[in-house]
């Protein structure tokens, strides 16, 4: 019989379009994060990152968590959950106040943060993160701890991530229906960046491209934080569907073909390697066909070419155009496709590497690939438990406004008026 979870235990839940994964971890004596148990179930109720069937999602959540509980030997009550659907907005907001040259006291910092909290108006969206990242002293950016220093003006940079409220409420309800309390809902790109990018990469600038089953998230990091992101409604499941449609087979068999024989690159030998294709209605005595591996790869490449064109377009919109010293990191389940890093490097004209989760002790080998980067990042985020301006007041995450205009239009008006 499983025991009640001890204080300080961290449980995270990644609900994606293809799988629901759970992880239970605890901080070790040396501060390291030790994995105690993991669980995974097929996701049947999520489409393109959105909850489409609450009952199916609830069952998958409950079964994944129960599996992790059995391995860890503890019953858990609350979880940190990822949100990976489209519609996420990320921005850095700067506020400054006049100090008159005296030393910065804690009360000055508290008042500045309260001003930042009160100014945030996401115009009808739900705020997922509102975190002070760095302070400014007389215009000098990048100050981690201003307490005790003299300054004429004290400022702060606030990282705000918001999204449409309804999809987050559906996600929250699905988890609570599985008899779990939701500690917090985290934007998946924020968590994945912690697991796949080093602190220096996030500081110097890097793009993180997470290719999931139904959605590809493009995130740009600069100055240590997420500065911009975009979602593309294309993922690995679309490649699987293309294979199934092109060669008249089931989705399950098409997925198997993609994993075992698929590649992002083609070689002369692929014209001679043959692959057996099982028909959709094999039970009716219909014979399967045989195709060359080159035919399979050509089908995979068609979808990848379209995806890379969309990624390149979004990187330009996010001002990630200078290829010098700007690295791209691929992660997500589809980053396990053979040869995709070399293919992406040629398609994007940048240095590309595969991002795998790091920073966790005793992580099972089966969960050590790019498909589980968000799960690992969630645990790291929960362990760090960064300051969030929303905790400075007892209010709900949702801010209701009559019309969804530009996210920070009113915020900037407030800043110009008051400061």
mmCIF file of C-alpha atoms in Angstrom:
data_model
loop_
_atom_site.group_PDB
_atom_site.id
_atom_site.type_symbol
_atom_site.label_atom_id
_atom_site.label_comp_id
_atom_site.label_asym_id
_atom_site.label_seq_id
_atom_site.Cartn_x
_atom_site.Cartn_y
_atom_site.Cartn_z
ATOM 1 C CA UNK A 1 0.000 0.000 0.000
ATOM 2 C CA UNK A 2 1.378 3.384 -1.038
ATOM 3 C CA UNK A 3 2.254 5.871 1.682
ATOM 4 C CA UNK A 4 1.218 9.499 1.902
ATOM 5 C CA UNK A 5 3.691 11.702 0.098
ATOM 6 C CA UNK A 6 6.273 13.458 2.310
ATOM 7 C CA UNK A 7 6.529 17.228 2.331
ATOM 8 C CA UNK A 8 8.561 18.650 -0.542
ATOM 9 C CA UNK A 9 7.663 15.950 -3.035
ATOM 10 C CA UNK A 10 7.223 17.278 -6.595
ATOM 11 C CA UNK A 11 4.789 15.722 -9.069
ATOM 12 C CA UNK A 12 4.538 17.040 -12.628
ATOM 13 C CA UNK A 13 2.198 16.192 -15.459
ATOM 14 C CA UNK A 14 2.745 16.739 -19.182
ATOM 15 C CA UNK A 15 -0.498 16.354 -21.149
ATOM 16 C CA UNK A 16 0.293 16.196 -24.859
ATOM 17 C CA UNK A 17 -1.479 15.177 -28.050
ATOM 18 C CA UNK A 18 0.111 11.716 -28.160
ATOM 19 C CA UNK A 19 0.907 10.871 -24.543
ATOM 20 C CA UNK A 20 0.251 11.842 -20.940
ATOM 21 C CA UNK A 21 3.370 11.600 -18.770
ATOM 22 C CA UNK A 22 3.789 11.916 -15.015
ATOM 23 C CA UNK A 23 6.937 12.233 -12.915
ATOM 24 C CA UNK A 24 7.469 12.232 -9.156
ATOM 25 C CA UNK A 25 10.725 13.692 -7.822
ATOM 26 C CA UNK A 26 12.289 14.917 -4.597
ATOM 27 C CA UNK A 27 15.225 17.150 -3.765
ATOM 28 C CA UNK A 28 18.240 15.193 -2.530
ATOM 29 C CA UNK A 29 20.539 16.181 0.330
ATOM 30 C CA UNK A 30 22.863 17.930 -2.128
ATOM 31 C CA UNK A 31 20.065 19.893 -3.760
ATOM 32 C CA UNK A 32 19.852 17.575 -6.760
ATOM 33 C CA UNK A 33 16.452 16.534 -8.096
ATOM 34 C CA UNK A 34 15.998 12.758 -7.772
ATOM 35 C CA UNK A 35 13.326 10.968 -9.818
ATOM 36 C CA UNK A 36 11.284 8.527 -7.703
ATOM 37 C CA UNK A 37 8.726 7.356 -10.243
ATOM 38 C CA UNK A 38 7.371 7.930 -13.738
ATOM 39 C CA UNK A 39 4.211 6.993 -15.608
ATOM 40 C CA UNK A 40 2.930 7.221 -19.150
ATOM 41 C CA UNK A 41 -0.318 6.570 -21.002
ATOM 42 C CA UNK A 42 -1.538 7.169 -24.517
ATOM 43 C CA UNK A 43 -3.350 10.476 -24.891
ATOM 44 C CA UNK A 44 -6.747 10.028 -26.541
ATOM 45 C CA UNK A 45 -8.546 13.211 -25.590
ATOM 46 C CA UNK A 46 -6.126 15.938 -26.740
ATOM 47 C CA UNK A 47 -5.988 17.469 -30.243
ATOM 48 C CA UNK A 48 -3.326 20.016 -31.212
ATOM 49 C CA UNK A 49 -2.644 20.586 -27.507
ATOM 50 C CA UNK A 50 -6.298 21.349 -26.670
ATOM 51 C CA UNK A 51 -8.597 19.174 -24.548
ATOM 52 C CA UNK A 52 -11.119 17.643 -26.949
ATOM 53 C CA UNK A 53 -12.458 14.852 -24.724
ATOM 54 C CA UNK A 54 -12.374 15.566 -21.005
ATOM 55 C CA UNK A 55 -13.331 12.040 -19.906
ATOM 56 C CA UNK A 56 -10.604 10.399 -21.999
ATOM 57 C CA UNK A 57 -8.044 12.923 -20.758
ATOM 58 C CA UNK A 58 -9.072 12.387 -17.141
ATOM 59 C CA UNK A 59 -8.632 8.603 -17.480
ATOM 60 C CA UNK A 60 -5.189 8.978 -19.063
ATOM 61 C CA UNK A 61 -4.106 11.420 -16.339
ATOM 62 C CA UNK A 62 -5.296 9.144 -13.566
ATOM 63 C CA UNK A 63 -3.595 6.058 -15.031
ATOM 64 C CA UNK A 64 -0.278 7.840 -15.692
ATOM 65 C CA UNK A 65 -0.198 9.240 -12.152
ATOM 66 C CA UNK A 66 -1.144 5.887 -10.616
ATOM 67 C CA UNK A 67 1.708 4.214 -12.478
ATOM 68 C CA UNK A 68 4.165 6.800 -11.155
ATOM 69 C CA UNK A 69 2.729 6.410 -7.641
ATOM 70 C CA UNK A 70 3.221 2.633 -7.714
ATOM 71 C CA UNK A 71 6.880 3.013 -8.672
ATOM 72 C CA UNK A 72 7.549 5.820 -6.168
ATOM 73 C CA UNK A 73 5.592 4.131 -3.369
ATOM 74 C CA UNK A 74 3.720 7.328 -2.478
ATOM 75 C CA UNK A 75 0.215 8.664 -2.982
ATOM 76 C CA UNK A 76 0.294 12.210 -4.300
ATOM 77 C CA UNK A 77 -2.351 14.916 -4.073
ATOM 78 C CA UNK A 78 -1.157 17.854 -6.181
ATOM 79 C CA UNK A 79 0.622 18.369 -9.487
ATOM 80 C CA UNK A 80 2.303 20.989 -11.653
ATOM 81 C CA UNK A 81 0.853 20.809 -15.172
ATOM 82 C CA UNK A 82 2.163 21.925 -18.579
ATOM 83 C CA UNK A 83 0.136 23.871 -21.144
ATOM 84 C CA UNK A 84 1.332 23.464 -24.732
ATOM 85 C CA UNK A 85 -1.558 24.593 -26.953
ATOM 86 C CA UNK A 86 -1.368 27.602 -29.243
ATOM 87 C CA UNK A 87 -2.277 31.147 -28.304
ATOM 88 C CA UNK A 88 0.574 31.751 -25.854
ATOM 89 C CA UNK A 89 1.911 35.303 -25.699
ATOM 90 C CA UNK A 90 5.242 36.210 -24.110
ATOM 91 C CA UNK A 91 6.558 39.697 -23.409
ATOM 92 C CA UNK A 92 9.093 41.552 -21.282
ATOM 93 C CA UNK A 93 7.707 44.614 -19.505
ATOM 94 C CA UNK A 94 9.965 47.253 -17.922
ATOM 95 C CA UNK A 95 8.939 49.579 -15.098
ATOM 96 C CA UNK A 96 11.002 52.272 -13.314
ATOM 97 C CA UNK A 97 10.484 54.418 -10.215
ATOM 98 C CA UNK A 98 12.415 57.426 -8.880
ATOM 99 C CA UNK A 99 14.516 56.770 -5.744
ATOM 100 C CA UNK A 100 16.302 60.103 -5.428
ATOM 101 C CA UNK A 101 19.739 58.567 -4.938
ATOM 102 C CA UNK A 102 19.194 56.718 -1.655
ATOM 103 C CA UNK A 103 20.098 53.082 -1.032
ATOM 104 C CA UNK A 104 17.670 50.485 -2.300
ATOM 105 C CA UNK A 105 15.661 49.033 0.575
ATOM 106 C CA UNK A 106 13.410 45.985 0.561
ATOM 107 C CA UNK A 107 10.365 48.248 0.786
ATOM 108 C CA UNK A 108 11.453 49.937 -2.487
ATOM 109 C CA UNK A 109 11.619 46.553 -4.226
ATOM 110 C CA UNK A 110 8.263 45.503 -2.783
ATOM 111 C CA UNK A 111 6.579 48.706 -3.961
ATOM 112 C CA UNK A 112 8.077 48.333 -7.443
ATOM 113 C CA UNK A 113 6.833 44.769 -7.750
ATOM 114 C CA UNK A 114 3.373 45.774 -6.560
ATOM 115 C CA UNK A 115 3.318 48.496 -9.213
ATOM 116 C CA UNK A 116 4.204 45.881 -11.811
ATOM 117 C CA UNK A 117 1.490 43.548 -10.549
ATOM 118 C CA UNK A 118 -1.163 46.257 -10.645
ATOM 119 C CA UNK A 119 -0.179 47.445 -14.124
ATOM 120 C CA UNK A 120 -0.494 44.049 -15.824
ATOM 121 C CA UNK A 121 -3.660 43.962 -17.898
ATOM 122 C CA UNK A 122 -3.693 41.037 -20.346
ATOM 123 C CA UNK A 123 -6.917 42.197 -22.010
ATOM 124 C CA UNK A 124 -9.064 39.184 -21.278
ATOM 125 C CA UNK A 125 -6.318 36.577 -21.380
ATOM 126 C CA UNK A 126 -5.189 34.356 -18.545
ATOM 127 C CA UNK A 127 -1.795 35.105 -17.037
ATOM 128 C CA UNK A 128 0.315 31.961 -16.587
ATOM 129 C CA UNK A 129 3.540 33.704 -15.530
ATOM 130 C CA UNK A 130 4.366 37.159 -14.205
ATOM 131 C CA UNK A 131 7.934 36.870 -12.967
ATOM 132 C CA UNK A 132 10.496 39.579 -12.165
ATOM 133 C CA UNK A 133 13.650 38.508 -13.984
ATOM 134 C CA UNK A 134 16.225 41.311 -13.581
ATOM 135 C CA UNK A 135 16.465 44.764 -12.062
ATOM 136 C CA UNK A 136 17.754 48.032 -13.529
ATOM 137 C CA UNK A 137 19.752 50.667 -11.649
ATOM 138 C CA UNK A 138 19.887 54.050 -13.409
ATOM 139 C CA UNK A 139 19.333 52.278 -16.718
ATOM 140 C CA UNK A 140 21.955 49.577 -16.082
ATOM 141 C CA UNK A 141 20.249 46.281 -16.898
ATOM 142 C CA UNK A 142 21.008 42.809 -15.629
ATOM 143 C CA UNK A 143 21.224 43.508 -11.882
ATOM 144 C CA UNK A 144 20.226 40.364 -9.979
ATOM 145 C CA UNK A 145 20.085 41.829 -6.460
ATOM 146 C CA UNK A 146 19.777 45.627 -6.083
ATOM 147 C CA UNK A 147 19.272 45.612 -2.298
ATOM 148 C CA UNK A 148 21.684 47.976 -0.558
ATOM 149 C CA UNK A 149 22.946 49.736 -3.708
ATOM 150 C CA UNK A 150 22.514 53.476 -4.341
ATOM 151 C CA UNK A 151 20.462 54.596 -7.340
ATOM 152 C CA UNK A 152 18.479 57.530 -8.663
ATOM 153 C CA UNK A 153 16.061 55.198 -10.483
ATOM 154 C CA UNK A 154 15.139 51.582 -9.796
ATOM 155 C CA UNK A 155 13.538 49.455 -12.488
ATOM 156 C CA UNK A 156 12.487 45.863 -13.051
ATOM 157 C CA UNK A 157 11.970 43.618 -16.060
ATOM 158 C CA UNK A 158 8.867 41.440 -15.742
ATOM 159 C CA UNK A 159 8.379 38.359 -17.882
ATOM 160 C CA UNK A 160 4.691 37.849 -18.602
ATOM 161 C CA UNK A 161 3.172 34.836 -20.374
ATOM 162 C CA UNK A 162 -0.563 34.781 -21.064
ATOM 163 C CA UNK A 163 -2.991 32.781 -23.164
ATOM 164 C CA UNK A 164 -6.692 32.277 -23.871
ATOM 165 C CA UNK A 165 -8.493 31.279 -20.703
ATOM 166 C CA UNK A 166 -10.896 28.559 -21.853
ATOM 167 C CA UNK A 167 -8.289 25.952 -22.936
ATOM 168 C CA UNK A 168 -6.469 26.392 -19.619
ATOM 169 C CA UNK A 169 -9.716 25.985 -17.664
ATOM 170 C CA UNK A 170 -10.467 22.780 -19.568
ATOM 171 C CA UNK A 171 -6.986 21.478 -18.769
ATOM 172 C CA UNK A 172 -7.392 22.414 -15.105
ATOM 173 C CA UNK A 173 -10.786 20.715 -14.886
ATOM 174 C CA UNK A 174 -9.504 17.522 -16.540
ATOM 175 C CA UNK A 175 -6.755 17.187 -13.934
ATOM 176 C CA UNK A 176 -9.021 18.040 -10.996
ATOM 177 C CA UNK A 177 -11.566 15.491 -12.253
ATOM 178 C CA UNK A 178 -8.838 12.892 -11.705
ATOM 179 C CA UNK A 179 -8.915 13.904 -7.999
ATOM 180 C CA UNK A 180 -5.691 15.917 -8.137
ATOM 181 C CA UNK A 181 -5.095 19.486 -6.985
ATOM 182 C CA UNK A 182 -3.380 21.741 -9.525
ATOM 183 C CA UNK A 183 -0.563 23.720 -7.907
ATOM 184 C CA UNK A 184 0.168 25.675 -11.069
ATOM 185 C CA UNK A 185 -0.163 25.507 -14.847
ATOM 186 C CA UNK A 186 3.127 26.209 -16.612
ATOM 187 C CA UNK A 187 3.657 27.265 -20.226
ATOM 188 C CA UNK A 188 5.428 24.293 -21.817
ATOM 189 C CA UNK A 189 8.127 26.362 -23.616
ATOM 190 C CA UNK A 190 9.198 27.898 -20.289
ATOM 191 C CA UNK A 191 9.662 24.443 -18.765
ATOM 192 C CA UNK A 192 11.290 22.886 -21.834
ATOM 193 C CA UNK A 193 13.832 25.698 -22.013
ATOM 194 C CA UNK A 194 14.984 24.886 -18.475
ATOM 195 C CA UNK A 195 15.571 21.223 -19.367
ATOM 196 C CA UNK A 196 17.216 21.641 -22.787
ATOM 197 C CA UNK A 197 19.096 24.955 -22.733
ATOM 198 C CA UNK A 198 22.013 25.896 -20.542
ATOM 199 C CA UNK A 199 21.892 29.155 -18.605
ATOM 200 C CA UNK A 200 24.489 30.591 -20.984
ATOM 201 C CA UNK A 201 22.474 29.596 -24.061
ATOM 202 C CA UNK A 202 19.379 31.284 -22.648
ATOM 203 C CA UNK A 203 21.477 34.376 -21.890
ATOM 204 C CA UNK A 204 23.275 34.654 -25.260
ATOM 205 C CA UNK A 205 20.239 33.743 -27.342
ATOM 206 C CA UNK A 206 18.855 30.486 -28.689
ATOM 207 C CA UNK A 207 15.751 29.183 -30.405
ATOM 208 C CA UNK A 208 14.009 26.125 -29.004
ATOM 209 C CA UNK A 209 11.813 24.203 -31.439
ATOM 210 C CA UNK A 210 9.629 21.563 -29.824
ATOM 211 C CA UNK A 211 8.042 19.296 -32.438
ATOM 212 C CA UNK A 212 5.223 17.495 -30.685
ATOM 213 C CA UNK A 213 2.584 15.194 -32.097
ATOM 214 C CA UNK A 214 0.068 17.903 -32.941
ATOM 215 C CA UNK A 215 1.829 21.235 -32.382
ATOM 216 C CA UNK A 216 5.292 22.679 -32.989
ATOM 217 C CA UNK A 217 6.236 25.413 -30.517
ATOM 218 C CA UNK A 218 8.932 27.886 -31.589
ATOM 219 C CA UNK A 219 10.477 29.740 -28.635
ATOM 220 C CA UNK A 220 13.219 32.365 -28.605
ATOM 221 C CA UNK A 221 15.310 32.956 -25.478
ATOM 222 C CA UNK A 222 17.438 36.051 -24.897
ATOM 223 C CA UNK A 223 18.868 37.655 -21.788
ATOM 224 C CA UNK A 224 18.052 34.580 -19.737
ATOM 225 C CA UNK A 225 14.292 34.510 -20.391
ATOM 226 C CA UNK A 226 11.731 33.546 -23.010
ATOM 227 C CA UNK A 227 11.265 36.653 -25.156
ATOM 228 C CA UNK A 228 8.941 35.384 -27.859
ATOM 229 C CA UNK A 229 7.080 32.319 -28.993
ATOM 230 C CA UNK A 230 4.810 31.014 -31.717
ATOM 231 C CA UNK A 231 2.809 27.833 -32.303
ATOM 232 C CA UNK A 232 2.505 25.991 -35.604
ATOM 233 C CA UNK A 233 -0.375 23.483 -35.952
ATOM 234 C CA UNK A 234 1.849 20.831 -37.534
ATOM 235 C CA UNK A 235 3.518 17.921 -35.749
ATOM 236 C CA UNK A 236 4.683 14.360 -35.935
ATOM 237 C CA UNK A 237 1.123 13.011 -36.144
ATOM 238 C CA UNK A 238 0.744 14.799 -39.490
ATOM 239 C CA UNK A 239 3.740 12.879 -40.864
ATOM 240 C CA UNK A 240 2.129 9.653 -39.638
ATOM 241 C CA UNK A 241 -1.177 10.565 -41.309
ATOM 242 C CA UNK A 242 0.632 11.390 -44.565
ATOM 243 C CA UNK A 243 2.266 7.943 -44.566
ATOM 244 C CA UNK A 244 -1.036 6.202 -43.796
ATOM 245 C CA UNK A 245 -2.843 8.057 -46.593
ATOM 246 C CA UNK A 246 -0.056 7.673 -49.152
ATOM 247 C CA UNK A 247 0.396 3.919 -48.740
ATOM 248 C CA UNK A 248 -3.064 2.781 -47.645
ATOM 249 C CA UNK A 249 -2.215 1.554 -44.167
ATOM 250 C CA UNK A 250 -3.434 2.179 -40.626
ATOM 251 C CA UNK A 251 -2.162 5.018 -38.454
ATOM 252 C CA UNK A 252 -0.624 2.520 -36.040
ATOM 253 C CA UNK A 253 1.327 0.785 -38.797
ATOM 254 C CA UNK A 254 2.283 4.137 -40.357
ATOM 255 C CA UNK A 255 3.705 5.242 -36.984
ATOM 256 C CA UNK A 256 5.719 2.025 -36.837
ATOM 257 C CA UNK A 257 7.051 2.621 -40.370
ATOM 258 C CA UNK A 258 8.036 6.176 -39.457
ATOM 259 C CA UNK A 259 9.867 5.121 -36.303
ATOM 260 C CA UNK A 260 11.679 2.084 -37.718
ATOM 261 C CA UNK A 261 12.384 3.105 -41.314
ATOM 262 C CA UNK A 262 11.703 6.835 -41.554
ATOM 263 C CA UNK A 263 14.415 9.462 -41.910
ATOM 264 C CA UNK A 264 14.786 13.137 -42.743
ATOM 265 C CA UNK A 265 17.655 12.392 -45.138
ATOM 266 C CA UNK A 266 17.898 10.106 -48.160
ATOM 267 C CA UNK A 267 20.762 7.982 -49.465
ATOM 268 C CA UNK A 268 21.190 6.048 -52.774
ATOM 269 C CA UNK A 269 20.675 2.773 -50.931
ATOM 270 C CA UNK A 270 17.159 3.818 -49.947
ATOM 271 C CA UNK A 271 16.037 3.169 -53.541
ATOM 272 C CA UNK A 272 16.818 -0.530 -53.072
ATOM 273 C CA UNK A 273 15.679 -1.158 -49.467
ATOM 274 C CA UNK A 274 12.132 -2.540 -49.514
ATOM 275 C CA UNK A 275 9.455 -2.128 -46.823
ATOM 276 C CA UNK A 276 6.335 -4.265 -46.430
ATOM 277 C CA UNK A 277 3.154 -2.246 -45.914
ATOM 278 C CA UNK A 278 0.190 -3.848 -44.135
ATOM 279 C CA UNK A 279 -3.205 -2.838 -45.606
ATOM 280 C CA UNK A 280 -5.863 -1.163 -43.482
ATOM 281 C CA UNK A 281 -8.304 -4.055 -43.937
ATOM 282 C CA UNK A 282 -5.840 -6.932 -43.631
ATOM 283 C CA UNK A 283 -8.451 -9.102 -41.914
ATOM 284 C CA UNK A 284 -10.479 -9.187 -45.164
ATOM 285 C CA UNK A 285 -7.702 -10.971 -47.001
ATOM 286 C CA UNK A 286 -6.428 -7.895 -48.856
ATOM 287 C CA UNK A 287 -2.739 -8.245 -49.647
ATOM 288 C CA UNK A 288 -0.269 -5.588 -48.610
ATOM 289 C CA UNK A 289 2.153 -3.772 -50.867
ATOM 290 C CA UNK A 290 5.886 -3.179 -50.886
ATOM 291 C CA UNK A 291 7.516 0.214 -51.214
ATOM 292 C CA UNK A 292 11.075 1.436 -51.277
ATOM 293 C CA UNK A 293 12.481 3.237 -48.281
ATOM 294 C CA UNK A 294 13.069 6.180 -50.633
ATOM 295 C CA UNK A 295 9.294 6.455 -51.187
ATOM 296 C CA UNK A 296 8.695 6.547 -47.446
ATOM 297 C CA UNK A 297 11.383 9.176 -46.857
ATOM 298 C CA UNK A 298 10.041 11.303 -49.721
ATOM 299 C CA UNK A 299 6.645 11.364 -47.996
ATOM 300 C CA UNK A 300 8.261 12.294 -44.676
ATOM 301 C CA UNK A 301 10.297 15.043 -46.342
ATOM 302 C CA UNK A 302 7.250 16.665 -47.948
ATOM 303 C CA UNK A 303 5.735 17.401 -44.557
ATOM 304 C CA UNK A 304 9.099 18.364 -43.023
ATOM 305 C CA UNK A 305 9.782 20.829 -45.850
ATOM 306 C CA UNK A 306 6.501 22.566 -45.126
ATOM 307 C CA UNK A 307 7.162 22.577 -41.387
ATOM 308 C CA UNK A 308 10.677 24.015 -41.755
ATOM 309 C CA UNK A 309 9.353 26.781 -44.012
ATOM 310 C CA UNK A 310 6.838 27.721 -41.300
ATOM 311 C CA UNK A 311 9.536 27.588 -38.606
ATOM 312 C CA UNK A 312 11.799 29.869 -40.645
ATOM 313 C CA UNK A 313 8.932 32.298 -41.107
ATOM 314 C CA UNK A 314 8.191 32.399 -37.362
ATOM 315 C CA UNK A 315 11.880 32.849 -36.474
ATOM 316 C CA UNK A 316 11.967 35.946 -38.697
ATOM 317 C CA UNK A 317 8.842 37.318 -37.005
ATOM 318 C CA UNK A 318 10.536 36.762 -33.636
ATOM 319 C CA UNK A 319 13.620 38.729 -34.843
ATOM 320 C CA UNK A 320 15.800 35.656 -34.755
ATOM 321 C CA UNK A 321 17.365 36.387 -38.134
ATOM 322 C CA UNK A 322 21.068 36.699 -37.411
ATOM 323 C CA UNK A 323 22.533 33.192 -37.903
ATOM 324 C CA UNK A 324 25.893 34.094 -36.340
ATOM 325 C CA UNK A 325 26.184 32.477 -32.928
ATOM 326 C CA UNK A 326 22.443 31.833 -32.681
ATOM 327 C CA UNK A 327 21.818 28.168 -32.027
ATOM 328 C CA UNK A 328 18.657 26.194 -32.706
ATOM 329 C CA UNK A 329 17.739 23.297 -30.410
ATOM 330 C CA UNK A 330 15.243 20.665 -31.577
ATOM 331 C CA UNK A 331 13.234 18.742 -29.011
ATOM 332 C CA UNK A 332 9.895 16.980 -28.676
ATOM 333 C CA UNK A 333 8.971 13.470 -29.779
ATOM 334 C CA UNK A 334 9.552 14.112 -33.486
ATOM 335 C CA UNK A 335 13.122 15.238 -32.763
ATOM 336 C CA UNK A 336 13.849 11.508 -32.449
ATOM 337 C CA UNK A 337 13.360 11.072 -36.211
ATOM 338 C CA UNK A 338 16.587 9.832 -37.746
ATOM 339 C CA UNK A 339 18.708 12.559 -39.380
ATOM 340 C CA UNK A 340 16.425 15.449 -38.451
ATOM 341 C CA UNK A 341 19.186 17.588 -36.886
ATOM 342 C CA UNK A 342 21.301 17.513 -40.058
ATOM 343 C CA UNK A 343 18.218 18.143 -42.172
ATOM 344 C CA UNK A 344 17.112 21.119 -40.031
ATOM 345 C CA UNK A 345 20.635 22.570 -40.038
ATOM 346 C CA UNK A 346 20.601 22.639 -43.824
ATOM 347 C CA UNK A 347 17.000 23.860 -44.074
ATOM 348 C CA UNK A 348 17.409 26.675 -41.514
ATOM 349 C CA UNK A 349 21.042 27.561 -42.225
ATOM 350 C CA UNK A 350 21.967 27.424 -38.531
ATOM 351 C CA UNK A 351 23.737 25.231 -36.028
ATOM 352 C CA UNK A 352 21.198 22.682 -34.799
ATOM 353 C CA UNK A 353 21.402 20.131 -32.013
ATOM 354 C CA UNK A 354 18.921 17.775 -30.357
ATOM 355 C CA UNK A 355 17.771 18.885 -26.898
ATOM 356 C CA UNK A 356 17.432 16.131 -24.306
ATOM 357 C CA UNK A 357 16.374 16.545 -20.676
ATOM 358 C CA UNK A 358 19.188 17.080 -18.208
ATOM 359 C CA UNK A 359 19.553 18.066 -14.592
ATOM 360 C CA UNK A 360 17.627 15.132 -13.070
ATOM 361 C CA UNK A 361 19.122 12.209 -11.158
ATOM 362 C CA UNK A 362 17.803 8.644 -11.668
ATOM 363 C CA UNK A 363 15.721 9.591 -14.715
ATOM 364 C CA UNK A 364 14.816 6.309 -16.482
ATOM 365 C CA UNK A 365 16.540 5.755 -19.808
ATOM 366 C CA UNK A 366 13.153 5.436 -21.505
ATOM 367 C CA UNK A 367 12.364 8.999 -20.377
ATOM 368 C CA UNK A 368 15.746 10.461 -21.312
ATOM 369 C CA UNK A 369 14.892 11.415 -24.900
ATOM 370 C CA UNK A 370 13.643 14.714 -26.351
ATOM 371 C CA UNK A 371 10.033 13.525 -26.097
ATOM 372 C CA UNK A 372 10.254 13.969 -22.311
ATOM 373 C CA UNK A 373 12.061 17.321 -22.175
ATOM 374 C CA UNK A 374 8.955 19.237 -21.069
ATOM 375 C CA UNK A 375 8.294 16.734 -18.275
ATOM 376 C CA UNK A 376 11.834 17.152 -16.914
ATOM 377 C CA UNK A 377 11.646 20.932 -17.272
ATOM 378 C CA UNK A 378 8.412 21.017 -15.290
ATOM 379 C CA UNK A 379 10.140 19.278 -12.384
ATOM 380 C CA UNK A 380 13.025 21.763 -12.540
ATOM 381 C CA UNK A 381 10.617 24.715 -12.634
ATOM 382 C CA UNK A 382 8.633 23.352 -9.686
ATOM 383 C CA UNK A 383 11.818 22.772 -7.667
ATOM 384 C CA UNK A 384 12.977 26.351 -8.316
ATOM 385 C CA UNK A 385 9.473 27.724 -7.567
ATOM 386 C CA UNK A 386 10.321 31.219 -8.897
ATOM 387 C CA UNK A 387 8.678 34.393 -7.565
ATOM 388 C CA UNK A 388 5.437 35.212 -9.331
ATOM 389 C CA UNK A 389 3.885 38.668 -8.991
ATOM 390 C CA UNK A 390 0.403 37.146 -8.880
ATOM 391 C CA UNK A 391 1.224 35.723 -5.445
ATOM 392 C CA UNK A 392 1.502 39.261 -4.069
ATOM 393 C CA UNK A 393 -2.276 39.453 -3.972
ATOM 394 C CA UNK A 394 -5.087 36.994 -3.404
ATOM 395 C CA UNK A 395 -6.579 36.970 -6.846
ATOM 396 C CA UNK A 396 -7.442 34.433 -9.488
ATOM 397 C CA UNK A 397 -5.291 33.957 -12.568
ATOM 398 C CA UNK A 398 -8.111 35.043 -14.833
ATOM 399 C CA UNK A 399 -8.569 38.698 -15.663
ATOM 400 C CA UNK A 400 -11.805 39.381 -17.539
ATOM 401 C CA UNK A 401 -12.015 42.211 -20.020
ATOM 402 C CA UNK A 402 -14.683 42.970 -22.644
ATOM 403 C CA UNK A 403 -12.440 42.703 -25.726
ATOM 404 C CA UNK A 404 -9.102 40.945 -26.438
ATOM 405 C CA UNK A 405 -7.036 43.863 -27.769
ATOM 406 C CA UNK A 406 -3.256 44.014 -27.864
ATOM 407 C CA UNK A 407 -1.957 42.342 -24.721
ATOM 408 C CA UNK A 408 -0.098 45.156 -23.035
ATOM 409 C CA UNK A 409 -1.677 48.231 -24.582
ATOM 410 C CA UNK A 410 -3.280 49.367 -21.331
ATOM 411 C CA UNK A 411 -0.226 48.348 -19.350
ATOM 412 C CA UNK A 412 2.006 50.624 -21.370
ATOM 413 C CA UNK A 413 -0.515 53.452 -21.028
ATOM 414 C CA UNK A 414 -0.421 53.008 -17.257
ATOM 415 C CA UNK A 415 3.358 53.096 -17.213
ATOM 416 C CA UNK A 416 3.564 56.269 -19.306
ATOM 417 C CA UNK A 417 0.951 57.931 -17.114
ATOM 418 C CA UNK A 418 2.422 57.022 -13.717
ATOM 419 C CA UNK A 419 6.153 56.963 -14.358
#
